[in-house]
Coordinates of C-alpha atoms and ligand atoms in Angstrom, one line a residue:
M1 CA -7.3 -21.6 5.9
D2 CA -10.2 -19.3 3.6
Y3 CA -8.0 -15.8 2.3
T4 CA -10.8 -14.2 3.7
E5 CA -11.0 -15.8 6.6
V6 CA -6.8 -13.9 7.3
F7 CA -8.8 -10.1 8.3
P8 CA -9.7 -10.1 11.4
K9 CA -6.6 -13.8 12.2
L10 CA -4.5 -10.5 10.8
I11 CA -5.4 -7.4 12.7
S12 CA -5.5 -9.4 16.5
H13 CA -2.1 -10.5 15.1
C14 CA -1.3 -6.9 14.2
K15 CA -1.4 -6.4 18.4
E16 CA -0.7 -9.6 20.2
H17 CA 2.9 -9.3 17.9
G18 CA 3.6 -5.7 18.6
Y19 CA 2.5 -4.6 14.7
I20 CA 0.0 -1.5 14.9
F21 CA -1.7 -0.3 17.9
Q22 CA -4.9 2.1 17.6
S23 CA -4.0 5.5 18.3
S24 CA -4.9 6.4 21.6
E25 CA -6.6 3.3 23.0
I26 CA -6.2 3.4 26.2
Y27 CA -9.4 6.1 25.9
E28 CA -13.0 4.6 25.8
N29 CA -12.8 2.1 21.3
G30 CA -9.5 4.4 20.7
L31 CA -9.2 7.2 18.1
P32 CA -10.9 5.1 14.8
A33 CA -9.6 5.1 12.0
V34 CA -5.4 5.9 13.0
Y35 CA -3.0 3.4 14.8
D36 CA 0.6 3.7 15.5
Y37 CA 2.8 1.1 14.4
G38 CA 5.0 -1.4 17.1
P39 CA 8.2 -2.3 16.6
L40 CA 8.2 -4.9 14.1
G41 CA 5.0 -2.5 12.4
V42 CA 7.8 0.5 12.4
L43 CA 10.7 -2.3 11.2
M44 CA 9.0 -3.6 8.4
K45 CA 7.3 -0.1 7.2
N46 CA 10.5 1.2 7.2
N47 CA 12.1 -1.8 5.3
L48 CA 9.1 -1.3 2.7
R49 CA 9.7 3.0 2.6
N50 CA 13.9 2.3 2.3
L51 CA 12.7 -0.3 -1.1
W52 CA 10.7 2.5 -2.0
W53 CA 14.0 5.3 -2.3
K54 CA 15.8 3.2 -2.8
S55 CA 14.1 1.8 -5.9
M56 CA 12.6 5.1 -6.5
V57 CA 16.1 7.6 -6.4
Q58 CA 19.4 5.5 -5.5
L59 CA 18.7 3.4 -8.8
Q60 CA 17.3 6.3 -11.1
P61 CA 19.7 8.3 -12.8
N62 CA 17.1 11.3 -13.3
I63 CA 14.4 11.3 -10.0
V64 CA 15.8 13.6 -7.3
G65 CA 14.4 13.7 -4.0
L66 CA 12.2 16.0 -1.9
D67 CA 11.0 16.4 2.5
A68 CA 8.9 19.0 2.2
A69 CA 6.0 20.2 4.7
I70 CA 3.3 18.7 6.4
L71 CA 1.7 22.5 6.5
M72 CA 1.1 24.7 3.2
H73 CA 1.0 28.0 2.5
P74 CA -4.4 27.6 2.2
Q75 CA -3.9 29.1 -2.0
V76 CA -2.0 25.3 -2.7
W77 CA -5.5 23.9 -2.0
K78 CA -7.4 26.6 -3.8
A79 CA -5.8 25.5 -7.0
S80 CA -5.2 22.1 -6.7
G81 CA -9.2 21.5 -6.7
H82 CA -9.4 19.9 -3.5
V83 CA -10.4 22.7 -1.8
D84 CA -13.4 22.8 -3.8
A85 CA -13.6 19.2 -5.8
F86 CA -12.2 17.2 -2.8
N87 CA -15.1 15.8 -1.1
D88 CA -17.4 12.6 -1.7
P89 CA -20.8 11.9 -1.4
L90 CA -22.1 10.5 1.7
I91 CA -25.9 8.7 2.3
D92 CA -26.8 7.9 6.1
N93 CA -29.8 5.3 6.7
K94 CA -32.3 7.0 8.8
D95 CA -32.9 3.7 10.9
S96 CA -30.0 2.6 12.1
K97 CA -28.1 6.4 12.0
K98 CA -24.7 4.5 10.5
R99 CA -22.9 6.2 7.8
Y100 CA -22.0 5.5 4.4
R101 CA -20.0 7.0 0.6
A102 CA -22.6 6.4 -1.4
D103 CA -20.7 6.1 -3.8
Q104 CA -18.9 2.7 -1.8
L105 CA -21.9 1.6 -1.9
I106 CA -22.5 1.0 -4.6
E107 CA -19.1 -0.6 -6.0
D108 CA -19.7 -2.7 -3.5
W109 CA -23.2 -4.0 -5.0
I110 CA -20.7 -5.1 -8.7
S111 CA -18.3 -6.4 -7.1
K112 CA -20.4 -8.9 -5.0
R113 CA -22.5 -8.9 -8.7
W114 CA -18.6 -9.5 -10.5
D115 CA -18.0 -12.4 -7.5
K116 CA -21.1 -14.0 -8.9
A117 CA -20.4 -14.7 -12.4
R118 CA -16.9 -15.1 -11.2
K119 CA -18.1 -18.3 -9.2
D120 CA -20.1 -19.2 -12.3
A121 CA -17.1 -18.5 -14.9
D122 CA -15.2 -20.8 -13.1
K123 CA -17.2 -24.2 -13.3
K124 CA -18.2 -23.4 -16.5
A125 CA -14.7 -23.6 -17.3
A126 CA -13.4 -26.1 -15.4
K127 CA -16.0 -27.8 -17.0
E128 CA -14.7 -26.7 -20.0
G129 CA -10.8 -27.3 -19.5
W130 CA -10.7 -23.1 -20.1
E131 CA -7.5 -21.7 -19.4
T132 CA -9.7 -18.8 -15.1
G133 CA -8.5 -15.6 -16.5
G134 CA -8.1 -17.5 -20.1
E135 CA -10.3 -14.8 -23.4
E136 CA -13.7 -17.7 -23.5
H137 CA -13.1 -17.3 -19.3
T138 CA -14.0 -13.9 -18.9
Q139 CA -16.1 -13.7 -21.5
F140 CA -18.8 -15.9 -20.2
M141 CA -18.5 -13.6 -17.3
R142 CA -18.7 -9.8 -18.7
N143 CA -21.9 -12.1 -20.6
A144 CA -23.8 -14.1 -17.6
R145 CA -26.1 -12.2 -15.4
E146 CA -24.6 -11.1 -13.4
G147 CA -21.8 -9.5 -15.2
Q148 CA -24.2 -8.2 -17.3
K149 CA -26.5 -6.3 -14.0
A150 CA -22.3 -5.2 -13.2
R151 CA -21.2 -3.7 -15.5
E152 CA -24.6 -2.1 -16.2
A153 CA -24.3 -0.6 -12.8
E154 CA -21.1 0.8 -13.4
A155 CA -21.5 2.6 -16.4
K156 CA -24.2 4.1 -14.7
L157 CA -21.6 5.4 -11.6
A158 CA -19.7 6.4 -13.4
A159 CA -22.0 8.7 -15.6
L160 CA -23.7 9.8 -12.5
L161 CA -19.6 10.8 -10.4
Q162 CA -19.0 12.0 -13.8
A163 CA -22.0 14.6 -13.7
G164 CA -21.6 15.1 -9.8
D165 CA -25.1 14.3 -9.4
L166 CA -26.5 13.6 -6.3
A167 CA -29.8 12.6 -6.7
G168 CA -29.2 10.5 -9.0
L169 CA -26.7 8.3 -6.5
K170 CA -29.7 7.9 -4.0
E171 CA -31.4 6.7 -7.4
L172 CA -29.1 4.6 -8.2
I173 CA -29.0 3.0 -4.7
E174 CA -32.9 2.7 -4.8
E175 CA -33.0 1.1 -7.9
L176 CA -31.0 -1.6 -7.2
E177 CA -32.1 -2.1 -4.0
I178 CA -28.8 -1.4 -1.7
V179 CA -29.8 -2.2 1.7
C180 CA -27.7 -0.9 5.2
E181 CA -25.8 -3.9 6.3
V182 CA -26.8 -2.9 10.0
S183 CA -30.6 -2.5 9.4
G184 CA -30.8 -3.6 6.7
T185 CA -33.3 -1.7 5.5
A186 CA -34.1 0.8 2.4
N187 CA -34.0 4.7 4.8
W188 CA -31.9 6.5 3.3
T189 CA -31.1 10.1 3.6
E190 CA -30.2 12.2 0.2
V191 CA -27.0 11.7 -1.2
R192 CA -24.8 14.8 0.2
Q193 CA -21.0 15.5 -0.5
F194 CA -18.2 15.7 2.3
N195 CA -14.8 17.5 2.3
L196 CA -12.4 15.4 3.7
M197 CA -9.5 18.2 4.3
F198 CA -8.5 18.4 7.7
K199 CA -8.6 22.4 8.6
T200 CA -6.6 24.0 11.3
Q201 CA -5.3 27.5 13.0
M202 CA -2.1 29.0 12.1
G203 CA -1.3 31.7 14.1
A204 CA -1.5 32.5 17.5
T205 CA -4.7 35.3 17.9
T206 CA -8.1 34.1 16.5
E207 CA -8.2 37.1 14.3
G208 CA -4.3 36.7 13.2
A209 CA -4.6 33.8 12.3
S210 CA -5.4 32.1 8.9
D211 CA -6.9 28.2 7.9
L212 CA -4.2 26.0 7.2
Y213 CA -5.0 22.7 6.0
L214 CA -3.2 19.1 6.8
R215 CA -1.8 17.8 3.0
P216 CA -4.9 15.2 2.0
E217 CA -1.6 14.2 -0.5
T218 CA 2.2 15.0 -0.4
A219 CA 2.2 15.3 -4.5
Q220 CA 1.0 19.6 -3.5
G221 CA 4.3 19.4 -2.0
I222 CA 6.2 18.5 -4.7
F223 CA 4.1 21.0 -7.8
V224 CA 5.4 23.7 -5.7
N225 CA 8.5 22.9 -5.5
F226 CA 9.0 22.4 -9.0
L227 CA 11.4 24.9 -9.8
N228 CA 13.7 24.9 -6.9
V229 CA 13.8 21.1 -6.9
Q230 CA 15.0 21.5 -11.5
K231 CA 17.4 24.1 -11.6
T232 CA 19.0 22.9 -8.0
S233 CA 19.7 19.0 -9.3
R234 CA 20.4 20.8 -12.7
Q235 CA 17.9 18.2 -14.5
K236 CA 16.9 17.7 -17.6
L237 CA 13.8 16.8 -18.7
P238 CA 12.0 13.8 -18.2
F239 CA 13.1 14.3 -15.0
G240 CA 11.1 12.9 -11.0
I241 CA 10.6 13.9 -8.1
A242 CA 9.9 11.2 -5.1
Q243 CA 9.1 11.9 -1.7
T244 CA 6.9 9.6 1.4
G245 CA 5.4 11.4 3.7
K246 CA 2.0 11.8 5.6
A247 CA -1.0 12.6 4.4
F248 CA -4.2 12.8 6.6
R249 CA -8.0 12.6 5.5
N250 CA -11.1 13.1 7.1
E251 CA -12.1 10.0 5.4
I252 CA -16.3 9.7 5.5
V253 CA -16.4 5.6 6.3
A254 CA -13.4 3.7 7.8
R255 CA -13.6 0.5 9.1
Q256 CA -11.1 -1.0 7.3
F257 CA -8.1 -1.2 9.4
I258 CA -5.2 0.6 8.5
F259 CA -6.5 0.3 4.7
R260 CA -8.8 3.3 5.3
M261 CA -6.9 5.1 7.6
R262 CA -7.5 9.0 8.2
E263 CA -3.4 9.5 9.2
F264 CA -1.6 7.5 6.7
E265 CA 1.2 7.3 4.3
Q266 CA 2.3 7.9 1.0
M267 CA 4.8 7.6 -1.0
E268 CA 4.9 9.4 -4.2
M269 CA 7.6 10.7 -7.4
Q270 CA 6.2 13.2 -9.8
F271 CA 7.3 12.2 -13.5
F272 CA 7.3 15.5 -15.0
V273 CA 7.3 15.2 -19.3
K274 CA 7.8 17.1 -22.0
P275 CA 3.9 17.5 -23.6
G276 CA 3.1 15.4 -25.9
T277 CA 5.4 12.5 -24.9
Q278 CA 3.0 11.9 -21.2
Q279 CA 1.6 8.6 -22.8
E280 CA 4.9 6.7 -23.3
H281 CA 5.9 7.6 -20.4
Y282 CA 2.1 6.9 -18.2
E283 CA 3.2 2.6 -20.0
Y284 CA 5.8 2.9 -18.7
W285 CA 5.5 3.6 -15.2
R286 CA 2.2 1.7 -15.4
S287 CA 4.4 -1.6 -16.4
E288 CA 7.5 -0.6 -14.1
R289 CA 5.3 -0.3 -11.0
L290 CA 3.6 -3.4 -10.6
K291 CA 7.2 -5.4 -11.8
W292 CA 7.9 -3.3 -8.7
H293 CA 6.0 -5.1 -6.6
H294 CA 6.0 -8.4 -8.1
R295 CA 9.4 -8.1 -7.8
L296 CA 8.4 -8.1 -4.4
G297 CA 7.1 -11.1 -3.6
I298 CA 3.3 -10.2 -4.6
R299 CA 2.4 -12.7 -6.1
P300 CA 0.6 -12.2 -10.1
D301 CA -2.4 -13.5 -9.0
R302 CA -3.3 -11.0 -6.7
L303 CA -3.6 -7.9 -8.3
R304 CA -4.3 -7.0 -11.0
L305 CA -4.9 -3.7 -13.4
H306 CA -7.8 -1.2 -13.4
D307 CA -8.4 1.7 -15.6
H308 CA -10.7 4.3 -14.3
D309 CA -13.4 4.6 -16.2
K310 CA -14.3 8.7 -14.7
L311 CA -11.0 10.4 -15.2
A312 CA -10.0 13.1 -12.2
H313 CA -10.5 17.1 -13.1
Y314 CA -6.2 16.7 -13.8
A315 CA -6.4 13.5 -15.2
D316 CA -5.7 12.3 -18.7
A317 CA -5.8 9.0 -18.2
A318 CA -5.2 6.7 -15.1
V319 CA -4.8 3.0 -14.2
D320 CA -5.6 1.3 -10.3
I321 CA -3.1 -1.5 -9.5
E322 CA -5.4 -3.8 -7.3
F323 CA -4.3 -6.0 -4.4
H324 CA -6.8 -8.8 -3.8
F325 CA -7.2 -8.4 -0.6
P326 CA -9.4 -10.8 2.5
F327 CA -12.7 -8.5 1.1
G328 CA -11.6 -8.7 -2.5
F329 CA -9.8 -6.6 -4.5
R330 CA -9.3 -2.4 -4.3
E331 CA -6.5 0.2 -5.0
L332 CA -2.8 -0.6 -4.0
E333 CA -1.7 2.0 -5.8
G334 CA -2.5 4.8 -8.1
I335 CA -0.6 5.9 -11.9
H336 CA -2.2 8.9 -12.6
S337 CA -1.6 10.9 -15.5
R338 CA -2.1 14.6 -14.6
T339 CA -1.5 16.4 -17.5
D340 CA 0.4 20.1 -16.2
F341 CA -3.2 21.1 -15.1
D342 CA -1.6 21.8 -11.6
L343 CA 1.6 24.2 -12.2
S344 CA -1.1 25.6 -14.7
R345 CA -3.5 26.6 -11.7
H346 CA 0.1 27.4 -9.6
Q347 CA 1.2 29.2 -11.6
E348 CA -2.3 31.4 -12.1
L349 CA -2.9 30.9 -8.3
S350 CA 0.5 32.2 -7.4
G351 CA 1.4 34.6 -10.3
K352 CA 4.7 32.9 -10.6
K353 CA 6.5 31.2 -14.0
L354 CA 6.1 27.8 -13.1
Q355 CA 7.8 27.3 -16.6
Y356 CA 10.8 24.8 -17.7
F357 CA 13.1 26.4 -20.7
D358 CA 14.6 23.6 -23.2
P359 CA 17.4 24.2 -24.7
E360 CA 17.2 21.4 -27.6
E361 CA 13.5 23.7 -28.7
N362 CA 14.6 26.7 -26.9
R363 CA 11.2 27.9 -25.9
N364 CA 9.6 27.5 -23.0
Y365 CA 6.6 26.0 -21.6
I366 CA 4.9 23.9 -18.8
P367 CA 5.6 20.2 -18.7
Y368 CA 3.7 18.0 -18.0
V369 CA 3.7 15.2 -15.3
V370 CA 3.0 11.2 -14.8
E371 CA 2.9 10.7 -12.0
T372 CA 2.8 7.3 -9.6
S373 CA 1.4 7.4 -6.2
V374 CA 1.7 4.8 -3.4
G375 CA -0.6 4.5 0.4
L376 CA 2.8 2.3 2.4
D377 CA 0.4 1.4 4.5
R378 CA -2.2 -0.3 2.2
L379 CA 1.2 -1.7 1.2
F380 CA 1.8 -2.7 4.6
L381 CA -1.8 -4.5 4.4
A382 CA -1.0 -6.1 1.2
H383 CA 2.5 -7.7 1.9
L384 CA 1.2 -9.1 5.5
S385 CA -2.4 -10.4 4.5
Q386 CA -1.1 -12.3 1.5
A387 CA 2.3 -13.3 4.3
Y388 CA -0.5 -14.8 6.3
Q389 CA -0.6 -18.6 7.1
E390 CA -1.9 -20.5 9.1
E391 CA -0.6 -24.6 8.5
E392 CA -0.4 -28.1 9.7
V393 CA 3.4 -29.0 10.1
P394 CA 5.4 -32.2 12.3
T395 CA 6.6 -32.2 15.5
A396 CA 10.3 -33.2 16.9
K397 CA 7.4 -36.3 18.9
G398 CA 5.8 -36.6 15.6
E399 CA 2.7 -35.3 16.6
S400 CA 1.3 -32.4 14.2
E401 CA 0.4 -28.5 14.8
V402 CA -0.8 -25.9 13.6
R403 CA 2.0 -23.2 13.2
T404 CA 0.9 -19.6 12.4
V405 CA 3.3 -17.8 9.5
L406 CA 3.9 -14.6 8.3
R407 CA 5.9 -16.0 4.8
L408 CA 7.5 -12.2 3.8
H409 CA 10.1 -10.9 2.0
P410 CA 13.4 -12.2 3.5
L411 CA 14.1 -7.6 3.3
V412 CA 10.0 -6.5 3.7
A413 CA 10.0 -8.9 6.9
P414 CA 11.2 -6.4 10.2
V415 CA 13.6 -8.8 11.5
Q416 CA 16.3 -10.4 9.1
V417 CA 17.5 -13.0 11.9
A418 CA 17.3 -14.0 15.0
I419 CA 19.6 -15.8 17.1
L420 CA 19.0 -18.9 19.3
P421 CA 21.7 -20.0 21.8
L422 CA 20.7 -23.6 22.0
V423 CA 20.8 -23.6 26.5
K424 CA 22.4 -20.9 28.5
K425 CA 25.1 -22.0 29.2
D426 CA 28.6 -23.6 28.9
G427 CA 29.6 -21.0 26.7
L428 CA 26.6 -21.0 24.8
P429 CA 25.8 -17.4 25.2
E430 CA 29.2 -16.2 24.6
L431 CA 29.6 -17.4 21.2
A432 CA 25.9 -16.5 20.1
Q433 CA 26.1 -13.0 21.2
E434 CA 29.4 -12.2 19.4
V435 CA 28.0 -13.9 16.4
L436 CA 25.2 -11.8 17.0
N437 CA 27.6 -8.6 17.5
D438 CA 29.2 -9.4 14.0
L439 CA 25.9 -9.3 12.1
R440 CA 23.9 -6.5 13.1
W441 CA 25.6 -4.2 11.3
F442 CA 24.0 -5.4 8.0
M443 CA 21.0 -6.6 9.2
Q444 CA 18.1 -6.9 12.3
A445 CA 18.5 -9.0 13.8
E446 CA 18.2 -10.5 17.4
Y447 CA 18.9 -12.4 19.4
D448 CA 16.5 -14.9 21.8
D449 CA 17.1 -17.1 24.9
K450 CA 14.0 -18.2 26.0
D451 CA 11.8 -21.1 26.1
A452 CA 12.5 -24.0 23.9
I453 CA 13.9 -24.5 20.9
G454 CA 10.7 -25.3 19.6
R455 CA 8.5 -22.6 20.9
R456 CA 11.1 -19.9 19.0
Y457 CA 11.2 -21.3 16.0
R458 CA 7.0 -20.5 16.1
R459 CA 7.6 -17.8 17.5
Q460 CA 10.5 -16.6 14.8
D461 CA 8.0 -17.5 12.3
A462 CA 4.3 -15.8 12.7
K463 CA 6.9 -12.4 13.1
G464 CA 8.1 -13.1 10.0
T465 CA 12.1 -13.8 10.5
P466 CA 13.0 -15.7 7.3
F467 CA 16.6 -17.0 8.9
C468 CA 17.1 -19.0 12.7
V469 CA 20.9 -19.7 13.6
T470 CA 21.2 -21.8 16.1
I471 CA 23.7 -22.6 18.7
D472 CA 24.3 -25.3 20.6
H473 CA 27.7 -27.9 21.9
D474 CA 28.6 -28.6 18.7
S475 CA 29.5 -25.0 17.9
L476 CA 32.1 -24.7 20.2
Q477 CA 34.5 -27.8 18.7
D478 CA 33.2 -26.8 14.7
E479 CA 33.8 -23.3 14.1
A480 CA 29.6 -24.1 12.9
V481 CA 25.7 -22.9 13.0
T482 CA 22.4 -25.2 12.3
L483 CA 20.9 -22.3 9.6
R484 CA 17.0 -23.1 9.8
E485 CA 15.0 -20.8 6.3
R486 CA 11.3 -20.5 8.0
D487 CA 9.3 -21.1 4.7
S488 CA 10.6 -25.2 4.0
M489 CA 11.7 -25.0 8.1
Q490 CA 14.4 -27.0 6.4
Q491 CA 18.0 -26.6 8.3
Q492 CA 21.3 -26.6 7.5
R493 CA 25.0 -26.4 8.9
I494 CA 26.5 -24.1 7.5
P495 CA 30.4 -22.0 9.1
I496 CA 30.5 -18.8 11.5
R497 CA 32.8 -18.0 9.3
L498 CA 31.1 -18.3 6.1
L499 CA 27.3 -17.0 7.8
R500 CA 27.6 -13.7 7.0
N501 CA 28.3 -14.2 3.3
H502 CA 25.7 -16.3 3.1
L503 CA 22.8 -14.3 4.6
Q504 CA 24.2 -11.3 2.9
S505 CA 23.4 -13.0 -0.5
A506 CA 20.0 -14.0 0.7
L507 CA 18.9 -10.6 1.4
S508 CA 20.9 -8.0 -1.8
F509 CA 19.0 -5.2 -2.9
K510 CA 20.5 -6.5 -6.3
Q511 CA 19.6 -9.4 -7.5
L512 CA 16.2 -8.5 -5.7
M513 CA 16.2 -5.0 -8.4
S514 CA 17.3 -7.4 -11.5
Ligands
ATP1 P1 -9.5 5.3 -2.7 O1 -10.2 4.9 -3.9 O2 -9.7 4.4 -2.2 O3 -9.7 6.7 -1.0 P2 -7.9 7.6 -3.8 O4 -7.9 7.0 -5.3 O5 -8.8 8.8 -2.3 O6 -8.5 5.5 -3.1 P3 -5.1 8.3 -3.9 O7 -6.0 10.3 -4.1 O8 -5.1 8.4 -5.5 O9 -6.5 7.3 -3.9 O10 -4.3 7.9 -3.5 C1 -3.1 7.3 -3.8 C2 -2.9 6.4 -3.2 O11 -2.7 6.5 -1.7 C3 -3.7 5.0 -2.9 O12 -3.5 4.5 -4.0 C4 -3.9 4.2 -1.4 O13 -3.3 4.2 -1.3 C5 -3.3 5.7 -0.5 N1 -4.4 6.4 0.7 C6 -5.6 6.9 -0.1 N2 -6.4 6.8 1.0 C7 -5.7 6.7 1.6 C8 -6.6 6.8 3.2 N3 -7.6 6.2 3.5 N4 -5.4 5.7 3.6 C9 -4.7 4.1 3.7 N5 -3.9 4.5 1.7 C10 -4.9 6.3 1.3

């Protein structure tokens, strides 16, 4: 199956197997770009969050955790720049009335040119024996006609965004002859700025109420608590504060399932460092975060680093870790060197000092910050996209059938092991329950006794369960079970007394991280 075909299949698979449901879907169309995680989805999401948390907090002596509230003082968002600058440029097609982000329309156009240039370069590389992604391949791609067009448009877009030139964005859309995918016309409105924050009110009466925002990122909860955390945890620079939690953005265009949601979850870590040392910490986290994704089983060829051409108002360096989703390479995680922008702004607007006393230098200063910020839902989608496969396998009768399998990393999969008694009688269910009762203390284990064993294996493959344990009549005599591995479908006989250890070592977090 072609990778680009995975996306629609994945969306129905998620619904059918209880991974993800559209929010409020019993009402017409549900709530767009808001999703609920079902029984399997919540297990997998918790696993990803825990793996991140353990890697960031449990294993790092100088990173501590925080759980700040979603609602914050309105001045926070003034200080951070979100009230004035958290805007996206939007444009409408007058014929279809469909709304787009102007910058994304151009980025999609650029990405198509690159795809074309890549295809040409692949053909040439096959002929010349060049390595894909190697020097010659990359040069050919850049210098191909389509590659040149892409680079020119990239440079223009970066300059326009940097200058905040909305009229220029519209001109570029026209110059590139970009048309609406619905109407097929280039009948565009002017480009306008749209603030992405959700507003709400606090207080019982309208007169006394004050305007609040649902946080558009979790980071600011960390900045305003910087001194509280530093003092109570007695950390010395460099040190980090990690947090996971919900963030809200009133996204203009949200058409890609859980890739772009209006309510989503972030996992962020702000690393506070001595001014002047930010570059080395930035380099460290850039490579560390990439390694982390590899360790969790994301294929290296599905990830790439993309340095920002246009830096946000607060940053002196920034890179995206992009994942190759079925609809193209897109941002999965951002690593940003945020300078002392946030702490300085909060110090300025609150009138409270947010400085660190450096005992070695015997002076106070505002630390610099390097941030790592990954969307939990996007990480979830990345893992599912890579894992989803349909493949032909032989049946017991020597015929063949198609199985849908989620090749998820065993620590990411929602359920680690399924216990399957071959029949519902002769003492097999009792033994199966005993095995289950032992394993469930250590991992997510489930019991399944419905349907023929082959169908049960297929069901577990579709859920992504890495191990199945089958209990048959021999198990009563030899005190052993059949352990089936999802990806290879290989089976081995294993004594019940060794089963737990065997599974635990296959699920070892230590092994994963070292
Ligand atoms: P994009 O350019 O895709 O809008 P961004 O650069 O605005 O993303 P950041 O502000 O850097 O994103 O947020 C950090 C991370 O949070 C992103 O890398 C992404 O994984 C996640 N994220 C941001 N917006 C959304 C969203 N609307 N839905 C799901 N995840 C999101």
